[in-house]
Amino acid sequence: MDGQAVRGLEAEALRTGRTLAEHSQDLRGIKAQQRAAFGNIDSLADAIGAPGDRSFTQRLDSIEGELGDVKRLLRALARAQGLDPDAE
Protein backbone atom coordinates (compact mmCIF):
# COMPACT_ATOMS: atom_id res chain seq x y z
CA MET A 1 0.00 0.00 0.00
CA ASP A 2 1.45 3.35 -0.95
CA GLY A 3 1.55 6.50 1.19
CA GLN A 4 -1.35 8.15 -0.59
CA ALA A 5 -3.62 5.15 0.07
CA VAL A 6 -2.61 5.14 3.74
CA ARG A 7 -3.33 8.86 4.05
CA GLY A 8 -6.70 8.28 2.40
CA LEU A 9 -7.51 5.55 4.91
CA GLU A 10 -6.37 7.75 7.79
CA ALA A 11 -8.57 10.61 6.54
CA GLU A 12 -11.54 8.25 6.23
CA ALA A 13 -10.90 6.95 9.76
CA LEU A 14 -10.85 10.52 11.10
CA ARG A 15 -14.12 11.37 9.29
CA THR A 16 -15.71 8.21 10.65
CA GLY A 17 -14.48 9.01 14.16
CA ARG A 18 -15.92 12.52 13.97
CA THR A 19 -19.21 11.19 12.64
CA LEU A 20 -19.43 8.65 15.46
CA ALA A 21 -18.62 11.33 18.03
CA GLU A 22 -21.32 13.60 16.59
CA HIS A 23 -23.88 10.79 16.64
CA SER A 24 -22.90 9.93 20.19
CA GLN A 25 -23.37 13.54 21.25
CA ASP A 26 -26.75 13.70 19.46
CA LEU A 27 -27.79 10.50 21.24
CA ARG A 28 -26.87 11.98 24.62
CA GLY A 29 -28.98 15.04 23.80
CA ILE A 30 -31.94 12.89 22.79
CA LYS A 31 -31.65 10.85 25.98
CA ALA A 32 -31.61 14.05 28.07
CA GLN A 33 -34.71 15.29 26.25
CA GLN A 34 -36.46 11.97 26.86
CA ARG A 35 -35.59 12.08 30.58
CA ALA A 36 -36.99 15.61 30.80
CA ALA A 37 -40.15 14.65 28.90
CA PHE A 38 -40.79 11.59 31.03
CA GLY A 39 -40.14 13.65 34.16
CA ASN A 40 -42.71 16.18 32.97
CA ILE A 41 -45.21 13.40 32.27
CA ASP A 42 -44.64 11.94 35.73
CA SER A 43 -45.09 15.36 37.31
CA LEU A 44 -48.28 15.94 35.37
CA ALA A 45 -49.58 12.49 36.30
CA ASP A 46 -48.83 13.15 39.97
CA ALA A 47 -50.59 16.52 39.78
CA ILE A 48 -53.68 14.99 38.21
CA GLY A 49 -54.09 12.26 40.80
CA ALA A 50 -52.39 9.89 43.19
CA PRO A 51 -49.87 7.57 41.51
CA GLY A 52 -51.50 4.22 40.83
CA ASP A 53 -54.95 5.74 41.32
CA ARG A 54 -55.86 5.75 37.63
CA SER A 55 -53.92 5.20 34.45
CA PHE A 56 -52.38 8.24 32.84
CA THR A 57 -54.72 7.86 29.86
CA GLN A 58 -57.73 7.83 32.16
CA ARG A 59 -56.45 10.98 33.85
CA LEU A 60 -55.99 12.75 30.51
CA ASP A 61 -59.47 11.69 29.41
CA SER A 62 -60.84 13.16 32.64
CA ILE A 63 -59.08 16.48 32.04
CA GLU A 64 -60.32 16.56 28.45
CA GLY A 65 -63.88 15.99 29.66
CA GLU A 66 -63.57 18.72 32.27
CA LEU A 67 -62.22 21.16 29.68
CA GLY A 68 -65.19 20.34 27.46
CA ASP A 69 -67.51 21.12 30.39
CA VAL A 70 -65.79 24.46 31.00
CA LYS A 71 -66.01 25.30 27.31
CA ARG A 72 -69.77 24.60 27.29
CA LEU A 73 -70.21 26.71 30.43
CA LEU A 74 -68.32 29.66 28.92
CA ARG A 75 -70.39 29.44 25.73
CA ALA A 76 -73.62 29.43 27.77
CA LEU A 77 -72.44 32.45 29.78
CA ALA A 78 -71.55 34.32 26.60
CA ARG A 79 -74.96 33.60 25.08
CA ALA A 80 -76.69 34.70 28.32
CA GLN A 81 -74.88 38.04 27.98
CA GLY A 82 -76.01 38.41 24.38
CA LEU A 83 -72.66 37.52 22.87
CA ASP A 84 -72.16 35.06 20.02
CA PRO A 85 -69.29 32.78 21.08
CA ASP A 86 -68.86 31.56 17.50
CA ALA A 87 -68.41 35.07 16.02
CA GLU A 88 -64.86 36.06 15.21
Coordinates of N, CA and C in Angstrom, one line a residue:
M1 N 0.9 -1.2 0.0 CA 0.0 0.0 0.0 C 0.9 1.2 0.0
D2 N 0.6 2.2 -0.9 CA 1.5 3.3 -0.9 C 1.0 4.4 0.1
G3 N 1.8 5.4 0.2 CA 1.6 6.5 1.2 C 0.2 7.2 1.0
Q4 N -0.1 7.4 -0.3 CA -1.4 8.1 -0.6 C -2.6 7.3 -0.1
A5 N -2.5 6.0 -0.3 CA -3.6 5.2 0.1 C -3.8 5.1 1.6
V6 N -2.6 5.1 2.3 CA -2.6 5.1 3.7 C -3.2 6.4 4.2
R7 N -2.8 7.6 3.6 CA -3.3 8.9 4.1 C -4.8 8.9 3.8
G8 N -5.3 8.3 2.7 CA -6.7 8.3 2.4 C -7.5 7.5 3.4
L9 N -6.9 6.4 3.9 CA -7.5 5.5 4.9 C -7.5 6.3 6.2
E10 N -6.4 7.0 6.5 CA -6.4 7.8 7.8 C -7.4 8.9 7.8
A11 N -7.6 9.5 6.6 CA -8.6 10.6 6.5 C -10.0 10.0 6.7
E12 N -10.2 8.9 6.1 CA -11.5 8.2 6.2 C -11.8 7.8 7.7
A13 N -10.8 7.3 8.4 CA -10.9 6.9 9.8 C -11.2 8.2 10.6
L14 N -10.6 9.3 10.3 CA -10.8 10.5 11.1 C -12.3 11.0 10.9
R15 N -12.7 11.0 9.6 CA -14.1 11.4 9.3 C -15.1 10.5 10.0
T16 N -14.8 9.2 10.0 CA -15.7 8.2 10.7 C -15.7 8.5 12.2
G17 N -14.6 8.7 12.7 CA -14.5 9.0 14.2 C -15.3 10.3 14.5
R18 N -15.2 11.3 13.7 CA -15.9 12.5 14.0 C -17.4 12.3 13.9
T19 N -17.8 11.5 12.8 CA -19.2 11.2 12.6 C -19.8 10.4 13.8
L20 N -19.0 9.4 14.3 CA -19.4 8.7 15.5 C -19.5 9.5 16.7
A21 N -18.6 10.4 16.9 CA -18.6 11.3 18.0 C -19.8 12.2 18.0
E22 N -20.1 12.7 16.8 CA -21.3 13.6 16.6 C -22.6 12.8 16.9
H23 N -22.7 11.6 16.4 CA -23.9 10.8 16.6 C -24.0 10.5 18.1
S24 N -22.9 10.2 18.8 CA -22.9 9.9 20.2 C -23.4 11.1 21.0
Q25 N -22.9 12.3 20.6 CA -23.4 13.5 21.3 C -24.9 13.8 21.0
D26 N -25.3 13.6 19.8 CA -26.7 13.7 19.5 C -27.6 12.7 20.3
L27 N -27.1 11.5 20.4 CA -27.8 10.5 21.2 C -27.9 10.9 22.7
R28 N -26.8 11.5 23.2 CA -26.9 12.0 24.6 C -27.9 13.1 24.8
G29 N -28.0 14.0 23.8 CA -29.0 15.0 23.8 C -30.4 14.5 23.7
I30 N -30.6 13.5 22.9 CA -31.9 12.9 22.8 C -32.3 12.2 24.1
K31 N -31.4 11.5 24.7 CA -31.7 10.8 26.0 C -32.0 11.9 27.1
A32 N -31.3 13.0 27.1 CA -31.6 14.0 28.1 C -33.0 14.6 27.8
Q33 N -33.4 14.8 26.6 CA -34.7 15.3 26.3 C -35.8 14.3 26.7
Q34 N -35.5 13.0 26.5 CA -36.5 12.0 26.9 C -36.6 12.0 28.4
R35 N -35.5 12.1 29.1 CA -35.6 12.1 30.6 C -36.4 13.3 31.0
A36 N -36.2 14.4 30.4 CA -37.0 15.6 30.8 C -38.5 15.4 30.5
A37 N -38.7 14.9 29.3 CA -40.1 14.7 28.9 C -40.8 13.7 29.8
F38 N -40.2 12.6 30.1 CA -40.8 11.6 31.0 C -40.9 12.2 32.4
G39 N -40.0 13.0 32.9 CA -40.1 13.6 34.2 C -41.3 14.6 34.2
N40 N -41.5 15.3 33.1 CA -42.7 16.2 33.0 C -44.0 15.4 33.0
I41 N -44.0 14.3 32.3 CA -45.2 13.4 32.3 C -45.5 12.9 33.7
D42 N -44.4 12.4 34.4 CA -44.6 11.9 35.7 C -45.2 13.0 36.6
S43 N -44.6 14.2 36.5 CA -45.1 15.4 37.3 C -46.6 15.7 37.0
L44 N -46.9 15.7 35.8 CA -48.3 15.9 35.4 C -49.2 14.8 35.9
A45 N -48.8 13.6 35.8 CA -49.6 12.5 36.3 C -49.8 12.6 37.8
D46 N -48.7 13.0 38.5 CA -48.8 13.2 40.0 C -49.8 14.3 40.3
A47 N -49.7 15.4 39.5 CA -50.6 16.5 39.8 C -52.1 16.2 39.5
I48 N -52.3 15.3 38.6 CA -53.7 15.0 38.2 C -54.3 14.1 39.2
G49 N -53.5 13.2 39.8 CA -54.1 12.3 40.8 C -53.0 11.5 41.5
A50 N -53.4 10.7 42.4 CA -52.4 9.9 43.2 C -51.8 8.8 42.3
P51 N -50.5 8.6 42.3 CA -49.9 7.6 41.5 C -50.6 6.2 41.8
G52 N -50.9 5.5 40.7 CA -51.5 4.2 40.8 C -53.0 4.3 41.0
D53 N -53.5 5.5 41.1 CA -55.0 5.7 41.3 C -55.7 5.4 40.0
R54 N -55.3 6.0 39.0 CA -55.9 5.8 37.6 C -54.7 5.8 36.6
S55 N -55.0 5.2 35.5 CA -53.9 5.2 34.4 C -53.8 6.6 33.9
F56 N -52.7 6.9 33.4 CA -52.4 8.2 32.8 C -53.4 8.6 31.8
T57 N -53.7 7.6 30.9 CA -54.7 7.9 29.9 C -56.1 8.2 30.5
Q58 N -56.5 7.5 31.5 CA -57.7 7.8 32.2 C -57.7 9.2 32.7
R59 N -56.6 9.6 33.3 CA -56.4 11.0 33.8 C -56.6 12.0 32.8
L60 N -55.9 11.8 31.6 CA -56.0 12.8 30.5 C -57.4 12.8 30.0
D61 N -58.1 11.7 29.9 CA -59.5 11.7 29.4 C -60.3 12.5 30.4
S62 N -60.1 12.4 31.6 CA -60.8 13.2 32.6 C -60.6 14.7 32.5
I63 N -59.4 15.1 32.2 CA -59.1 16.5 32.0 C -59.8 17.0 30.8
E64 N -59.7 16.2 29.7 CA -60.3 16.6 28.5 C -61.8 16.8 28.6
G65 N -62.5 15.9 29.4 CA -63.9 16.0 29.7 C -64.2 17.2 30.5
E66 N -63.4 17.5 31.4 CA -63.6 18.7 32.3 C -63.4 20.0 31.4
L67 N -62.4 20.0 30.5 CA -62.2 21.2 29.7 C -63.4 21.4 28.8
G68 N -64.0 20.3 28.3 CA -65.2 20.3 27.5 C -66.3 20.9 28.2
D69 N -66.5 20.6 29.5 CA -67.5 21.1 30.4 C -67.3 22.6 30.6
V70 N -66.1 23.0 30.8 CA -65.8 24.5 31.0 C -66.1 25.2 29.7
K71 N -65.7 24.6 28.6 CA -66.0 25.3 27.3 C -67.5 25.5 27.1
R72 N -68.3 24.5 27.4 CA -69.8 24.6 27.3 C -70.3 25.7 28.2
L73 N -69.8 25.7 29.4 CA -70.2 26.7 30.4 C -69.9 28.1 29.9
L74 N -68.7 28.3 29.4 CA -68.3 29.7 28.9 C -69.2 30.1 27.7
R75 N -69.5 29.1 26.9 CA -70.4 29.4 25.7 C -71.8 29.9 26.2
A76 N -72.3 29.1 27.2 CA -73.6 29.4 27.8 C -73.6 30.8 28.4
L77 N -72.5 31.1 29.1 CA -72.4 32.4 29.8 C -72.4 33.6 28.7
A78 N -71.6 33.3 27.7 CA -71.6 34.3 26.6 C -72.9 34.6 26.0
R79 N -73.6 33.5 25.7 CA -75.0 33.6 25.1 C -75.9 34.3 26.0
A80 N -75.8 34.0 27.3 CA -76.7 34.7 28.3 C -76.4 36.2 28.4
Q81 N -75.2 36.6 28.0 CA -74.9 38.0 28.0 C -75.1 38.7 26.6
G82 N -75.7 37.9 25.7 CA -76.0 38.4 24.4 C -74.8 38.4 23.4
L83 N -73.8 37.6 23.7 CA -72.7 37.5 22.9 C -72.7 36.2 22.1
D84 N -72.2 36.3 20.9 CA -72.2 35.1 20.0 C -70.8 34.5 20.2
P85 N -70.6 33.3 20.9 CA -69.3 32.8 21.1 C -68.6 32.3 19.8
D86 N -69.4 32.1 18.7 CA -68.9 31.6 17.5 C -68.4 32.7 16.5
A87 N -68.8 33.9 16.9 CA -68.4 35.1 16.0 C -66.9 35.4 16.2
E88 N -66.3 35.7 15.1 CA -64.9 36.1 15.2 C -64.6 37.5 15.1

